[in-house]
Coordinates of C-alpha atoms in Angstrom, one line a residue:
X687 CA 148.9 109.2 64.9
X688 CA 151.0 108.3 67.9
X689 CA 153.1 111.0 69.5
X690 CA 156.1 109.3 71.1
X691 CA 159.4 110.2 72.5
X692 CA 162.5 108.4 73.7
X693 CA 166.2 108.9 74.6
X694 CA 169.2 107.7 72.6
X695 CA 171.8 109.1 75.1
X696 CA 175.3 107.8 75.7
X697 CA 176.2 108.0 79.4
X698 CA 178.9 105.3 79.2
X699 CA 176.5 102.6 80.2
X700 CA 175.4 101.2 76.8
X701 CA 177.7 101.5 73.7
X702 CA 176.5 104.0 71.0
X703 CA 176.3 101.1 68.3
X704 CA 174.0 99.2 70.7
X705 CA 171.9 102.3 71.3
X706 CA 171.5 102.9 67.5
X707 CA 170.7 99.3 66.9
X708 CA 167.9 99.4 69.5
X709 CA 166.6 102.7 67.9
X710 CA 166.5 100.9 64.5
X711 CA 164.5 98.0 65.9
X712 CA 162.1 100.4 67.7
X713 CA 161.4 102.5 64.6
X714 CA 161.1 99.5 62.3
X715 CA 158.7 97.8 64.6
X716 CA 156.6 101.0 64.9
X717 CA 156.7 101.4 61.2
X718 CA 155.2 98.0 60.6
X719 CA 152.1 98.6 62.6
X720 CA 151.4 102.2 63.5
X721 CA 151.2 105.8 62.3
X722 CA 153.6 107.7 64.5
X723 CA 156.0 110.5 65.1
X724 CA 159.0 109.7 67.4
X725 CA 161.0 112.5 68.9
X726 CA 164.5 111.1 69.8
X727 CA 166.5 113.2 72.3
X728 CA 170.1 112.4 71.8
X729 CA 173.7 113.5 72.5
X730 CA 175.0 111.4 69.6
X731 CA 175.2 111.5 65.8
X732 CA 172.5 109.0 64.9
X733 CA 172.6 107.6 61.3
X734 CA 169.0 106.4 61.1
X735 CA 167.0 108.6 58.8
X736 CA 163.2 108.2 58.8
X737 CA 160.5 110.8 57.9
X738 CA 158.6 110.1 61.2
X739 CA 161.7 110.5 63.4
X740 CA 162.5 113.9 64.8
X741 CA 166.0 114.3 66.4
X742 CA 166.4 116.8 69.2
X743 CA 169.4 117.6 71.3
X744 CA 169.2 116.0 74.7
X745 CA 169.2 118.4 77.6
X746 CA 168.7 118.2 81.4
X747 CA 167.7 121.5 83.0
X748 CA 167.1 120.0 86.5
X749 CA 167.9 122.4 89.2
X750 CA 169.5 119.8 91.3
X751 CA 171.1 116.3 91.1
X752 CA 168.2 114.4 92.5
X753 CA 169.7 110.9 92.6
X754 CA 173.5 111.3 92.4
X755 CA 173.5 108.7 89.6
X756 CA 173.8 109.4 85.8
X757 CA 171.4 106.6 84.9
X758 CA 168.7 107.5 87.5
X759 CA 169.0 111.2 86.6
X760 CA 168.6 110.4 82.9
X761 CA 165.6 108.3 83.7
X762 CA 163.9 110.9 85.9
X763 CA 164.5 113.5 83.1
X764 CA 161.9 111.8 81.0
X765 CA 159.3 113.7 83.0
X766 CA 161.1 117.1 82.4
X767 CA 161.2 116.4 78.7
X768 CA 157.5 115.4 78.7
X769 CA 156.7 118.9 80.1
X770 CA 159.0 120.5 77.4
X771 CA 157.2 118.7 74.7
X772 CA 153.8 119.5 76.1
X773 CA 154.6 123.2 76.4
X774 CA 156.1 123.4 72.9
X775 CA 153.5 121.3 71.0
X776 CA 150.3 121.1 73.2
X777 CA 150.4 117.3 72.7
X778 CA 150.5 114.8 75.6
X779 CA 153.4 112.6 74.4
X780 CA 153.9 109.0 75.3
X781 CA 157.2 107.8 76.5
X782 CA 158.6 104.6 75.1
X783 CA 161.9 103.0 76.1
X784 CA 164.5 102.5 73.4
X785 CA 164.8 98.8 74.2
X786 CA 161.1 98.0 73.4
X787 CA 159.8 96.3 70.3
X788 CA 156.2 97.0 69.2
X789 CA 154.4 94.0 67.8
X790 CA 150.9 95.4 67.1
X791 CA 148.9 98.5 66.4
X792 CA 148.9 100.5 69.7
X793 CA 147.2 103.6 68.4
X794 CA 144.5 102.9 71.1
X795 CA 146.8 104.9 73.3
X796 CA 145.2 108.0 71.7
X797 CA 141.9 107.1 73.4
X798 CA 143.3 107.8 76.8
X799 CA 144.7 111.0 78.3
X800 CA 147.1 108.9 80.4
X801 CA 148.3 105.3 80.4
X802 CA 150.8 103.1 82.1
X803 CA 152.1 99.5 81.8
X804 CA 152.3 96.9 84.5
X805 CA 154.6 93.8 84.7
X806 CA 151.6 91.4 84.4
X807 CA 151.9 87.7 84.9
X808 CA 151.4 85.7 88.1
X809 CA 154.3 86.7 90.3
X810 CA 152.8 88.2 93.5
X811 CA 156.1 88.6 95.4
X812 CA 156.4 92.0 97.1
X813 CA 158.2 94.6 95.0
X814 CA 160.1 97.4 96.8
X815 CA 159.4 101.0 96.0
X816 CA 162.1 102.7 98.1
X817 CA 165.7 102.2 98.9
X818 CA 165.3 103.0 102.6
X819 CA 161.9 101.3 103.3
X820 CA 161.2 97.6 103.1
X821 CA 157.6 97.8 104.3
X822 CA 156.0 99.7 101.4
X823 CA 155.7 97.2 98.6
X824 CA 153.3 96.2 95.7
X825 CA 152.8 92.8 94.1
X826 CA 155.3 92.2 91.4
X827 CA 152.7 91.5 88.7
X828 CA 150.9 94.8 89.4
X829 CA 154.1 96.8 89.5
X830 CA 154.2 99.7 87.0
X831 CA 157.1 99.6 84.6
X832 CA 158.9 102.6 83.2
X833 CA 159.2 101.7 79.6
X834 CA 155.8 103.0 78.3
X835 CA 153.7 105.8 79.9
X836 CA 151.6 108.7 79.0
X837 CA 150.7 111.8 81.1
X838 CA 148.2 114.6 81.1
X839 CA 149.0 118.0 82.7
X840 CA 146.9 117.4 85.8
X841 CA 148.6 114.0 86.4
X842 CA 152.0 115.6 85.8
X843 CA 151.3 118.1 88.6
X844 CA 149.9 115.5 90.9
X845 CA 152.9 113.2 90.5
X846 CA 155.3 116.1 91.2
X847 CA 153.3 117.0 94.3
X848 CA 153.5 113.4 95.5
X849 CA 157.2 113.4 94.9
X850 CA 157.6 116.5 97.1
X851 CA 155.6 114.8 99.8
X852 CA 157.9 111.7 99.6
X853 CA 160.9 113.9 99.9
X854 CA 159.5 115.5 103.1
X855 CA 159.0 112.0 104.5
X856 CA 162.6 111.1 103.7
X857 CA 161.6 108.2 101.4
X858 CA 164.1 107.6 98.6
X859 CA 162.6 106.2 95.4
X860 CA 164.4 103.1 94.2
X861 CA 163.8 103.6 90.4
X862 CA 162.8 107.2 90.2
X863 CA 159.6 107.9 88.2
X864 CA 158.2 104.4 87.9
X865 CA 158.3 103.9 91.6
X866 CA 156.6 107.3 92.1
X867 CA 153.8 106.1 89.8
X868 CA 153.5 102.9 91.8
X869 CA 153.2 104.8 95.0
X870 CA 150.6 107.1 93.5
X871 CA 148.5 104.2 92.2
X872 CA 148.9 101.5 94.8
X873 CA 149.6 103.3 98.1
X874 CA 147.7 106.5 97.6
X875 CA 145.1 104.4 95.7
X876 CA 144.6 106.9 92.9
X877 CA 142.9 105.5 89.8
X878 CA 144.9 105.2 86.6
X879 CA 144.6 103.5 83.2
X880 CA 146.8 100.5 83.1
X881 CA 147.6 98.6 79.9
X882 CA 146.9 94.9 80.4
X883 CA 144.6 95.5 83.4
X884 CA 141.8 98.0 82.8
X885 CA 142.9 98.9 79.2
X886 CA 143.2 96.1 76.6
X887 CA 142.9 93.5 79.4
X888 CA 143.3 90.7 76.8
X889 CA 147.0 91.7 76.5
X890 CA 150.2 91.1 78.4
X891 CA 153.1 93.4 77.6
X892 CA 155.4 93.7 80.6
X893 CA 158.2 91.6 82.1
X894 CA 155.7 89.0 83.0
X895 CA 155.8 87.6 79.5
X896 CA 159.3 86.1 80.2
X897 CA 158.1 83.7 83.0
X898 CA 154.7 83.1 84.6
X899 CA 155.8 83.2 88.3
X900 CA 159.5 84.3 88.5
X901 CA 161.1 87.7 88.8
X902 CA 163.0 87.6 85.4
X903 CA 163.8 89.8 82.5
X904 CA 164.3 88.6 78.9
X905 CA 165.6 85.0 79.0
X906 CA 166.2 82.3 76.4
X907 CA 163.5 80.1 78.0
X908 CA 160.9 82.9 77.6
X909 CA 161.9 83.4 74.0
X910 CA 161.3 79.7 73.3
X911 CA 157.7 80.2 74.5
X912 CA 156.9 83.0 72.1
X913 CA 155.0 82.2 68.9
X914 CA 153.0 83.9 66.2
X915 CA 149.3 83.2 65.9
X916 CA 149.1 84.5 62.4
X917 CA 149.9 88.2 63.0
X918 CA 149.4 88.1 66.8
X919 CA 152.4 87.5 69.1
X920 CA 151.6 85.1 72.0
X921 CA 153.4 83.2 74.7
X922 CA 152.8 79.6 75.6
X923 CA 152.7 80.8 79.2
X924 CA 149.6 82.9 78.4
X925 CA 148.1 81.5 75.2
X926 CA 144.9 83.6 75.6
X927 CA 146.8 86.9 75.8
X928 CA 148.0 89.1 73.0
X929 CA 151.5 90.7 73.2
X930 CA 151.5 94.2 71.8
X931 CA 154.9 95.3 73.2
X932 CA 158.0 93.2 74.0
X933 CA 159.8 94.6 77.0
X934 CA 163.5 94.1 76.6
X935 CA 166.3 95.5 78.8
X936 CA 169.7 96.2 77.5
X937 CA 171.5 94.4 80.4
X938 CA 169.6 91.1 80.3
X939 CA 169.4 91.1 76.5
X940 CA 173.1 91.5 76.1
X941 CA 173.9 88.9 78.7
X942 CA 171.3 86.3 77.9
X943 CA 170.0 86.3 74.3
X944 CA 172.0 88.6 72.1
X945 CA 173.7 86.7 69.3
X946 CA 171.6 83.6 69.6
X947 CA 169.8 82.4 66.4
X948 CA 166.5 82.3 68.3
X949 CA 166.7 86.0 69.3
X950 CA 167.9 87.0 65.8
X951 CA 165.0 85.2 64.2
X952 CA 162.5 86.7 66.7
X953 CA 163.7 90.2 66.0
X954 CA 163.6 89.6 62.2
X955 CA 160.0 88.3 62.5
X956 CA 159.0 91.4 64.5
X957 CA 160.4 93.8 61.9

């Protein structure tokens, strides 16, 4: 049984109907392959009813406005909600972004007390971690994404301690929690379990599926390369790799593939 959580929160960035549509896709894709419970923290009236979905009122009890940006504050709050869930249930929950589609059984997550997801692919261009530092970078393909991760209590404390150290150094994280994890893994060189690298190395699940060498998100050209090998999703870019999660992003999805027959057919096949 997977213990997952996500946000379906309207901050004026993505429309409520689009948020609900993504939630529907996520739940249906999980339902097809996995035993799960999904806690959905929301400030909306969601119409989706499912026995494995638990709705909770979204809250942010941060003592300060860390980023001065509604979206970044929302994203950082994932770690606060993780702690809330751990304290109230004793379970180490796994975060999953709303704009993610699950295409396989990922219950192997339960075998690990923590887990993160990297971009994958072949793009080794330097990826920034901070808004005010251009020297500290990691290769794009090894960069840790923010759309799937699992913590344990010790790692939670270690990451918060690392964040405090970065604040003392005056380093400003570019994308909140995920850049913090990248710093912890690649700069502090602390060992972590990484999906597609040292966990399920035969898979590729990050933004790398959309192009082998470029810095891109979901694109029509990448969709054209996806194909089903019986019940296994693959890409012509990486025919020897299995795809267990499809990383979408609302912005690129709405601007590049939404409404195309190829995307509609792909989603239908996934669900």
